[in-house]
PDB file of C-alpha atoms in Angstrom:
ATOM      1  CA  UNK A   1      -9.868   9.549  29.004  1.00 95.00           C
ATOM      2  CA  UNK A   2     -10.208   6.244  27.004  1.00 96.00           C
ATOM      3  CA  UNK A   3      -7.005   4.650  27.238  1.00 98.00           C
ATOM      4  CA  UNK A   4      -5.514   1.141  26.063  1.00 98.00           C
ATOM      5  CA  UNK A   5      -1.937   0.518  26.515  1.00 98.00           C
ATOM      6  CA  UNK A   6      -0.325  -2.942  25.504  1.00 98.00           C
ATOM      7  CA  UNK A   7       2.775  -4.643  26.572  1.00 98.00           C
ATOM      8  CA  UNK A   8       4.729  -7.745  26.471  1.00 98.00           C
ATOM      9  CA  UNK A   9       6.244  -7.683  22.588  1.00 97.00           C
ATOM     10  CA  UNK A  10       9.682  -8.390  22.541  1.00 97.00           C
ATOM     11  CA  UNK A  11      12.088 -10.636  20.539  1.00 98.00           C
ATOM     12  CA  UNK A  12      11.389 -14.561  20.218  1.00 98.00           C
ATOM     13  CA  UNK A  13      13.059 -17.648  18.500  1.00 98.00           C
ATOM     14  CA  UNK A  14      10.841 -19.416  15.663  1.00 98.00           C
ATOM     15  CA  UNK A  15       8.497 -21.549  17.352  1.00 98.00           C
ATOM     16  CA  UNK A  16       8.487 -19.706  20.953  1.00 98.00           C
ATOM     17  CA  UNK A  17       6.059 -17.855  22.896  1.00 98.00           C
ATOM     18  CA  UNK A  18       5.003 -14.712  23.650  1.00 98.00           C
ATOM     19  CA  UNK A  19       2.129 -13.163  26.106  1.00 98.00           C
ATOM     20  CA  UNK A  20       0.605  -9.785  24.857  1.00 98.00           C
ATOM     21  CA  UNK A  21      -1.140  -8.141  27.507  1.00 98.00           C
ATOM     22  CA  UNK A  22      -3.384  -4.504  27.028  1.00 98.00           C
ATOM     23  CA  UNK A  23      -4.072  -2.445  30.135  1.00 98.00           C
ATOM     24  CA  UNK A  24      -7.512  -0.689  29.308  1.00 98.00           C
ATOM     25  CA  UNK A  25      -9.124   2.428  31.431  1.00 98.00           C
ATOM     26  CA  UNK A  26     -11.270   5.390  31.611  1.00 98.00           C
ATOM     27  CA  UNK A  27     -14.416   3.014  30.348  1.00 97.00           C
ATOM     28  CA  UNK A  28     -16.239   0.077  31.568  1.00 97.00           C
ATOM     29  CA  UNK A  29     -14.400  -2.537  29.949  1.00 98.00           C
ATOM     30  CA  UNK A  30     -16.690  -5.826  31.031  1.00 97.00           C
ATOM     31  CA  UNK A  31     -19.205  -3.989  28.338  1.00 97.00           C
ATOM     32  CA  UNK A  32     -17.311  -3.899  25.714  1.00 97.00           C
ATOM     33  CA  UNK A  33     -15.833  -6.322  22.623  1.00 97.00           C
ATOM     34  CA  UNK A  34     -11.999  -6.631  22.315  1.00 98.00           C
ATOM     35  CA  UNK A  35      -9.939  -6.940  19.609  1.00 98.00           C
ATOM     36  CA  UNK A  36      -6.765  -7.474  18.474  1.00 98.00           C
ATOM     37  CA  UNK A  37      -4.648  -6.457  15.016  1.00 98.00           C
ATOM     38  CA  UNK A  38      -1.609  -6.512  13.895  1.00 98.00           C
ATOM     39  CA  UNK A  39       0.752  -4.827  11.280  1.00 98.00           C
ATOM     40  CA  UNK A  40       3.911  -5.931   9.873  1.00 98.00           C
ATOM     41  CA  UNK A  41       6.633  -3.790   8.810  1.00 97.00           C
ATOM     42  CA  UNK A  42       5.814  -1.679   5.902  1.00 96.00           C
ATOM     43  CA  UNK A  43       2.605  -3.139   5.608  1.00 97.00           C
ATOM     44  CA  UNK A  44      -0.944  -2.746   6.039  1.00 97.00           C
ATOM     45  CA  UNK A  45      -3.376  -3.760   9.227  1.00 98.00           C
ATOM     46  CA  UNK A  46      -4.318  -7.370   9.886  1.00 98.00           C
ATOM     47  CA  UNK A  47      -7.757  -8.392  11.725  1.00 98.00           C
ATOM     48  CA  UNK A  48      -5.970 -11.377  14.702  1.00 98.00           C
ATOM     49  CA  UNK A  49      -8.598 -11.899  17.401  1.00 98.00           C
ATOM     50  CA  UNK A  50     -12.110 -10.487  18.681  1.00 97.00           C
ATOM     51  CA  UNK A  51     -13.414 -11.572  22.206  1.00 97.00           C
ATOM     52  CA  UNK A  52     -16.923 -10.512  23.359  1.00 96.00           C
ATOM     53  CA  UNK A  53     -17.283  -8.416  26.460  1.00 96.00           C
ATOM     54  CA  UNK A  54     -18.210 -12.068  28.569  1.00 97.00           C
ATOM     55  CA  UNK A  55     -15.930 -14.245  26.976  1.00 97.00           C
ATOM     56  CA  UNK A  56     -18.455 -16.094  25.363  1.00 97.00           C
ATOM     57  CA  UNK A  57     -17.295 -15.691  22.268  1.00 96.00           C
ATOM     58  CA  UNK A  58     -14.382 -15.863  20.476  1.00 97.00           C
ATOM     59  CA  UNK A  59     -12.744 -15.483  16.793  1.00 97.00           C
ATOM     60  CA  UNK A  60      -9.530 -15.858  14.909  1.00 98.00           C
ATOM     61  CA  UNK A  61      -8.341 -15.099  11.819  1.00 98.00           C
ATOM     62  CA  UNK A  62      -7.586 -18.435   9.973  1.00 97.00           C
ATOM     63  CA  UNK A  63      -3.366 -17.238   9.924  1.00 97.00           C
ATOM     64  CA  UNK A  64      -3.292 -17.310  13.658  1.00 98.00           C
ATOM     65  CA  UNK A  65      -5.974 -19.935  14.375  1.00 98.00           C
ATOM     66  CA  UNK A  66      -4.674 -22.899  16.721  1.00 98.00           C
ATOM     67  CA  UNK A  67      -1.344 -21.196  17.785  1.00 98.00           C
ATOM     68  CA  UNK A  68      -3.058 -17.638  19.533  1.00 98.00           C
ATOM     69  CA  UNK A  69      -5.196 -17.639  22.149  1.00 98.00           C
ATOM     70  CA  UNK A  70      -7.320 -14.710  23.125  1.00 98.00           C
ATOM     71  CA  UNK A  71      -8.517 -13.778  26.938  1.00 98.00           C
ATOM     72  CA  UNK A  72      -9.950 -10.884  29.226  1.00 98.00           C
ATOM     73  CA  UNK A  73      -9.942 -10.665  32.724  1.00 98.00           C
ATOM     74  CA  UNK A  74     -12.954  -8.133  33.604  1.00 98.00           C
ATOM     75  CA  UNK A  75     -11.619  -8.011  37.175  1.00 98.00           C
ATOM     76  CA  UNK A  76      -8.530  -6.501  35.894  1.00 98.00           C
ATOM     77  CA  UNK A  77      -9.202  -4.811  33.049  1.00 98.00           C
ATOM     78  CA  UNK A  78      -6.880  -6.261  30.621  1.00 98.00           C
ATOM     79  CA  UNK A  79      -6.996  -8.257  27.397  1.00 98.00           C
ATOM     80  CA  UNK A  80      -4.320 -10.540  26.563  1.00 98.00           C
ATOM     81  CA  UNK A  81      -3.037 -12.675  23.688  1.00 98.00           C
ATOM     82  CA  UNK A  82      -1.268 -16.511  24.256  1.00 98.00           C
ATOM     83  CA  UNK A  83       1.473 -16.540  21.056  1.00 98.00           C
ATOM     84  CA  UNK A  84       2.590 -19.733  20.672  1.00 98.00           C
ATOM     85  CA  UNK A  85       4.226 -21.762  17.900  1.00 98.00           C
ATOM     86  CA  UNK A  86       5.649 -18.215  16.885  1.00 98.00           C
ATOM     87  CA  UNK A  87       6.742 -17.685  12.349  1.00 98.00           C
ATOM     88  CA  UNK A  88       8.784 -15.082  11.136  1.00 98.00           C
ATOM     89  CA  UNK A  89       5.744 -14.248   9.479  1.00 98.00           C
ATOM     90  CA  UNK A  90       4.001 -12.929  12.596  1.00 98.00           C
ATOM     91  CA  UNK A  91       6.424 -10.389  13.206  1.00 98.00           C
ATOM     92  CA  UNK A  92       4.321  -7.296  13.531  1.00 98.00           C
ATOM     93  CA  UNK A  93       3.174  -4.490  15.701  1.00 98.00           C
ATOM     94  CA  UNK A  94       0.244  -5.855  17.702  1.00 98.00           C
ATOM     95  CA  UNK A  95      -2.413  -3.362  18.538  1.00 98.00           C
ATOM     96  CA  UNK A  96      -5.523  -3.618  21.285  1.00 98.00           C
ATOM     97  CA  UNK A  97      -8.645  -2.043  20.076  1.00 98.00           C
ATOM     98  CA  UNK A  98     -12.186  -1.473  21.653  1.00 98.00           C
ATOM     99  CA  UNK A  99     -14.881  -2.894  19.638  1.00 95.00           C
ATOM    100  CA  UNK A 100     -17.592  -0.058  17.985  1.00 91.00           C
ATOM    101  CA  UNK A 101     -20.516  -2.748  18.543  1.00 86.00           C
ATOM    102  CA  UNK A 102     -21.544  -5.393  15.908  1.00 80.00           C
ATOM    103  CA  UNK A 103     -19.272  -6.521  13.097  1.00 80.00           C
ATOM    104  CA  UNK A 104     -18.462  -2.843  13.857  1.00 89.00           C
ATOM    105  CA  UNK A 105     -15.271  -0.656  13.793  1.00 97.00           C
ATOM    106  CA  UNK A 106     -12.154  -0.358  16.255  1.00 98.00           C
ATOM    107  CA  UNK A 107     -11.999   2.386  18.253  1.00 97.00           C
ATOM    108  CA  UNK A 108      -9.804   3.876  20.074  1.00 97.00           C
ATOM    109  CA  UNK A 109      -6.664   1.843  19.812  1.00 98.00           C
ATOM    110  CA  UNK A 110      -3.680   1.661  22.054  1.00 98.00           C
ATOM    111  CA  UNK A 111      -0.334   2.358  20.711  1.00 98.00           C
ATOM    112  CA  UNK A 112       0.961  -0.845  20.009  1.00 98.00           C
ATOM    113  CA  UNK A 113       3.433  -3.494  20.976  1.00 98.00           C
ATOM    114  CA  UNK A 114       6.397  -4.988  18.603  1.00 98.00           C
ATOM    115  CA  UNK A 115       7.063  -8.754  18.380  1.00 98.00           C
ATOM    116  CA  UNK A 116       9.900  -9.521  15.883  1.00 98.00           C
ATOM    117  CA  UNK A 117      10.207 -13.522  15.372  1.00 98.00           C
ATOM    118  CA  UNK A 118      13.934 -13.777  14.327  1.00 96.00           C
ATOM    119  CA  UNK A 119      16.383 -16.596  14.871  1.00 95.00           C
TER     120      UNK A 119
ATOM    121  CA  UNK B   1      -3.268  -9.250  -1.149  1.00 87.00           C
ATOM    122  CA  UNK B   2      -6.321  -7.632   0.993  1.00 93.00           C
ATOM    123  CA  UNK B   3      -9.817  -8.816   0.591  1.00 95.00           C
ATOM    124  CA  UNK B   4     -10.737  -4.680  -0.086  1.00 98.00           C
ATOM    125  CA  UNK B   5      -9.067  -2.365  -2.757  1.00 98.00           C
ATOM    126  CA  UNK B   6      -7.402   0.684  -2.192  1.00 98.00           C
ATOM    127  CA  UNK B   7      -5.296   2.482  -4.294  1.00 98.00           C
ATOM    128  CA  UNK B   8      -2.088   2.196  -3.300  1.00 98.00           C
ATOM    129  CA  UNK B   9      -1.117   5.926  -3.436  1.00 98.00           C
ATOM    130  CA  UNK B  10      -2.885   9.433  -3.932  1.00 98.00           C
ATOM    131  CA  UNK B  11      -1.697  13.679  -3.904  1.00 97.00           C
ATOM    132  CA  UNK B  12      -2.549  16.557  -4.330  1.00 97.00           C
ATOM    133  CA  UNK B  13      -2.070  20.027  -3.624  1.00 97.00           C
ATOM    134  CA  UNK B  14      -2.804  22.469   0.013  1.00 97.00           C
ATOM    135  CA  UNK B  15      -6.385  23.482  -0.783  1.00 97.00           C
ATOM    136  CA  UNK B  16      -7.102  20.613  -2.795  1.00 98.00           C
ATOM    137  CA  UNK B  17     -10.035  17.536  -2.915  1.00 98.00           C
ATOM    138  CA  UNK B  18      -8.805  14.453  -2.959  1.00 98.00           C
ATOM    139  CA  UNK B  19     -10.781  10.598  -2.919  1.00 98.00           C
ATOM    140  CA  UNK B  20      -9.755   7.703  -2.083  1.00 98.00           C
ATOM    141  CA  UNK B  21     -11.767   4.359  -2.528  1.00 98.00           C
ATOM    142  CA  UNK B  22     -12.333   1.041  -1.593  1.00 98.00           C
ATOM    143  CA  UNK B  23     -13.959  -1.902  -3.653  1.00 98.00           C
ATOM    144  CA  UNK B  24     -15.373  -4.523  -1.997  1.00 98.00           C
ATOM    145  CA  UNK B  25     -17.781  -7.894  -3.097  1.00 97.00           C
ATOM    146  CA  UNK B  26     -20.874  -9.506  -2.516  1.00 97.00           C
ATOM    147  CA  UNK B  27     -19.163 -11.064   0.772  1.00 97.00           C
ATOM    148  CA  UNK B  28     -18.643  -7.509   2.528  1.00 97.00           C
ATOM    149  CA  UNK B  29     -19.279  -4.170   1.559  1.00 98.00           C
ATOM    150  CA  UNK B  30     -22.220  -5.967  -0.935  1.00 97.00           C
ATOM    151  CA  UNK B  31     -23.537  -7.688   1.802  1.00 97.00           C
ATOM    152  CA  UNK B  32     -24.389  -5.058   3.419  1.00 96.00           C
ATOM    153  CA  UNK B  33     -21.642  -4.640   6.203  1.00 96.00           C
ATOM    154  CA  UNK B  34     -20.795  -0.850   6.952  1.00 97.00           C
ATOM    155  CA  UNK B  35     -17.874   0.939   5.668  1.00 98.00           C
ATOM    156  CA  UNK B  36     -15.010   2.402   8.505  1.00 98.00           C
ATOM    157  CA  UNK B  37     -12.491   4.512   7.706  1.00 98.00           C
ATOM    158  CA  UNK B  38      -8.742   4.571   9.701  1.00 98.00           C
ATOM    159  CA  UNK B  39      -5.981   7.524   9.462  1.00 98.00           C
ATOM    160  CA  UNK B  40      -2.283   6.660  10.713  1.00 98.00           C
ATOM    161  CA  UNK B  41      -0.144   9.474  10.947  1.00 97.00           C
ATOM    162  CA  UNK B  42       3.858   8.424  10.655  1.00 94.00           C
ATOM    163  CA  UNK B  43       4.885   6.186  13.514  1.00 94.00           C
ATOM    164  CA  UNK B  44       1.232   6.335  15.238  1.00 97.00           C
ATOM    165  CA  UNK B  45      -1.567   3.995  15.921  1.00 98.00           C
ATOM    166  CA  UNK B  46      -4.457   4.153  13.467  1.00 98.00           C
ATOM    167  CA  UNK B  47      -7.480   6.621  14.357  1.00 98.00           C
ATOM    168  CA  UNK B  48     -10.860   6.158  13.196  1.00 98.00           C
ATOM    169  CA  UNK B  49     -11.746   8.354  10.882  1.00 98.00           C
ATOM    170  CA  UNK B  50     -15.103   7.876   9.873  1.00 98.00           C
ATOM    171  CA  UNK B  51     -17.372   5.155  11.003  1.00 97.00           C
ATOM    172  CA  UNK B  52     -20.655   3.690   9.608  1.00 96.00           C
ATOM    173  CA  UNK B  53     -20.104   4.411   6.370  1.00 97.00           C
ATOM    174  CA  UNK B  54     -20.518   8.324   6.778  1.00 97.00           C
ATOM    175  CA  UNK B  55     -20.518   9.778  10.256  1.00 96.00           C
ATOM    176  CA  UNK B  56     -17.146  11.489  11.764  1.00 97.00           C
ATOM    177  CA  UNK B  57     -16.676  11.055  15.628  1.00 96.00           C
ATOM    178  CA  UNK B  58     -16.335  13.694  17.630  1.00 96.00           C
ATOM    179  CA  UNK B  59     -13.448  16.162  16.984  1.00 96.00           C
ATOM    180  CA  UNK B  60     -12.614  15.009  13.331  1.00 98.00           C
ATOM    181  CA  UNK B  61     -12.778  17.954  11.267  1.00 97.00           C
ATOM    182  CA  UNK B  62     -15.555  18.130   8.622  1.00 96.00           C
ATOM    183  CA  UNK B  63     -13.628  18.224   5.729  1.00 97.00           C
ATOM    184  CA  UNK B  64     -13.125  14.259   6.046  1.00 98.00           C
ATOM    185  CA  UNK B  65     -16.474  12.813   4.346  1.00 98.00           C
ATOM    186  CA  UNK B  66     -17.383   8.750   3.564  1.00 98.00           C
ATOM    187  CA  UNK B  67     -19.845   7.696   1.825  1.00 98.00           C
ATOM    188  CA  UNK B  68     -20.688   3.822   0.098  1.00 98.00           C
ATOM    189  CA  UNK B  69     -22.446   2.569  -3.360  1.00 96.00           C
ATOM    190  CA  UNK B  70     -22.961  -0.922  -3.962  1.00 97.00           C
ATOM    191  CA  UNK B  71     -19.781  -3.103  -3.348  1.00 97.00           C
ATOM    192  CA  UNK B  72     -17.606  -0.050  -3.041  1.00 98.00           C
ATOM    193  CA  UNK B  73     -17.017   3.212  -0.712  1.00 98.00           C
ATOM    194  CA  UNK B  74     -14.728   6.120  -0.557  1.00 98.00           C
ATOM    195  CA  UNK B  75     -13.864   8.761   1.554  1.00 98.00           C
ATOM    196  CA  UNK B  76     -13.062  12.334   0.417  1.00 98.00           C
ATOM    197  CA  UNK B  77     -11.140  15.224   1.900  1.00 98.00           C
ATOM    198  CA  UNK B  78     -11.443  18.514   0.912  1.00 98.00           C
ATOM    199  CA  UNK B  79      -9.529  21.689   1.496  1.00 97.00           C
ATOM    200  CA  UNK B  80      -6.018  19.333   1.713  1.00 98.00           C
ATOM    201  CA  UNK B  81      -3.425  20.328   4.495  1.00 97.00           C
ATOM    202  CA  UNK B  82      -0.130  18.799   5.327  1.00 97.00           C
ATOM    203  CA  UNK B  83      -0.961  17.200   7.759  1.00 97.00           C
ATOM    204  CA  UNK B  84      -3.247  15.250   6.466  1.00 97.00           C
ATOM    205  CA  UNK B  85      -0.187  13.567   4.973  1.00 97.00           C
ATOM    206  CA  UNK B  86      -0.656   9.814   6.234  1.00 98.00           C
ATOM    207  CA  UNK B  87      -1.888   6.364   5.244  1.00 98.00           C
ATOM    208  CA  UNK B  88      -5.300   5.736   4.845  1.00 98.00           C
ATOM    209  CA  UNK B  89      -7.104   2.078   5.518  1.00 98.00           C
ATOM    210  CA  UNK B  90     -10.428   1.173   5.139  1.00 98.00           C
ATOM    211  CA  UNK B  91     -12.520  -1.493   6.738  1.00 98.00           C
ATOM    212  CA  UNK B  92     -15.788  -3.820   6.832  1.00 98.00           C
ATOM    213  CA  UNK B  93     -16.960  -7.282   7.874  1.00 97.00           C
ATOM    214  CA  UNK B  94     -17.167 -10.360   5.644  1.00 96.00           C
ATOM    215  CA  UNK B  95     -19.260 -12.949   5.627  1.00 95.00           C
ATOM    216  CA  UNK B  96     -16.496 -15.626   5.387  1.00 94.00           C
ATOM    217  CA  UNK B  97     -13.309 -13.611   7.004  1.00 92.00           C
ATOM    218  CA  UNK B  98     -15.076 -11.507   9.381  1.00 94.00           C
ATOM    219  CA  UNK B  99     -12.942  -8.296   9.567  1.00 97.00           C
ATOM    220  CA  UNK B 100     -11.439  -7.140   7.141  1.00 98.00           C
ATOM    221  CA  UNK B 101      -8.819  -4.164   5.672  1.00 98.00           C
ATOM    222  CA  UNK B 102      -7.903  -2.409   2.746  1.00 98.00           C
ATOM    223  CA  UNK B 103      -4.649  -2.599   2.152  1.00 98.00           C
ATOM    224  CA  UNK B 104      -4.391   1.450   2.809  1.00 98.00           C
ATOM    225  CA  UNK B 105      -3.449   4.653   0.688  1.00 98.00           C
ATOM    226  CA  UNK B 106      -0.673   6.954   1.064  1.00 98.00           C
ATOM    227  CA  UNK B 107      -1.691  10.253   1.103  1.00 98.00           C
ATOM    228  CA  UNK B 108       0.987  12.940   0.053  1.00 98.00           C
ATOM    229  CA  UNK B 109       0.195  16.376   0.250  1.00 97.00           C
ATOM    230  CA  UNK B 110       2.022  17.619  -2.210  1.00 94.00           C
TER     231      UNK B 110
END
């Protein structure tokens, strides 16, 4: 079974840090295209991060550019997300989810991780 | 505000058709880019729904259909049941933003 499962969310101070990690299995994930989204509370979904299966490439959204940094480690099969420089306004649950190919869809996803950023 | 339109809410009755759609521009959905489709059930992760504008994956009943015109797409479900009853998001790639959302439908089975 296709299986992501993310950890690390938690409570932070404006302007902390925060490591997001994503556990994947039951598929080969050094072929595959990571992502990451988020949803805040109440809202709707939010495109962060995408990482291709090597590494070799890498996108942000412009709201999270400069402060998140995306990484894989094939070896291990995770995915994780650097948070730094943490707003209020990234408070959200932060999903995993396997890329569908190019400028594709998101499938499956895991069940998500909550990071409140609350003084 | 998201780069693709949804309505914010939609109903209707057990038996029922309902549509829900998603406008785009010249950027996404008029560029060209496919058309996904996401259902999140209460307190769940999102599920794809439909992908590539029109095809279900595996195990997704067939009453869930998508289809895409132009800078716009919608999905339709026929024969409503309760618990169908969730929020419903749709999704392409833009030129400028890369991915991108609607900002999702409520769905209440009335």
């Amino acid at each position: 079974e296709v299986q992501l499962v993310e950890s690390g969310g938690g409570l932070v101070q404006p302007g902390g840090s925060l490591r997001l990690s994503c556990a994947a299995s039951g598929f080969t994930f050094s072929s595959y295209s990571m992502n990451w989204v988020r949803q805040a509370p109440g809202k709707g979904l939010e495109w962060v991060s995408y990482i291709s299966s090597s590494s070799s490439t890498i996108y942000y959204a412009d709201s999270v550019k400069g402060r998140f940094t995306i990484s894989r480690d094939n070896a291990k099969n995770s995915l994780y997300l650097q948070m730094n420089s943490l707003r209020d306004e990234d408070t959200a649950v932060y999903y995993c989810a396997r890329d569908g190919g190019l400028r594709s869809w998101f499938d499956p996803w895991g069940q998500g991780t909550l990071v409140t950023v609350s003084s | 505000q998201s780069v693709l339109t949804q309505p914010p809410s939609v109903s209707g009755a057990p038996g029922q058709r309902v549509t829900i759609s998603c406008t785009g521009s010249s950027s996404n959905i008029g560029a060209g880019y496919d058309v996904h489709w996401y259902q999140q059930l209460p307190g769940t992760a999102p599920k794809l729904l439909i992908y590539g504008n029109s095809n279900r994956p595996s195990g997704v009943p067939d009453r869930f259909s998508g289809s895409k015109s132009g800078t716009s797409a919608s999905l339709a479900i026929t024969g409503l049941q309760a618990e169908d009853e969730a929020d419903y998001y749709c999704q392409s790639y833009d030129s400028s933003l890369r991915w991108v959302f609607g900002g999702g439908t409520k769905l209440t089975v009335l």
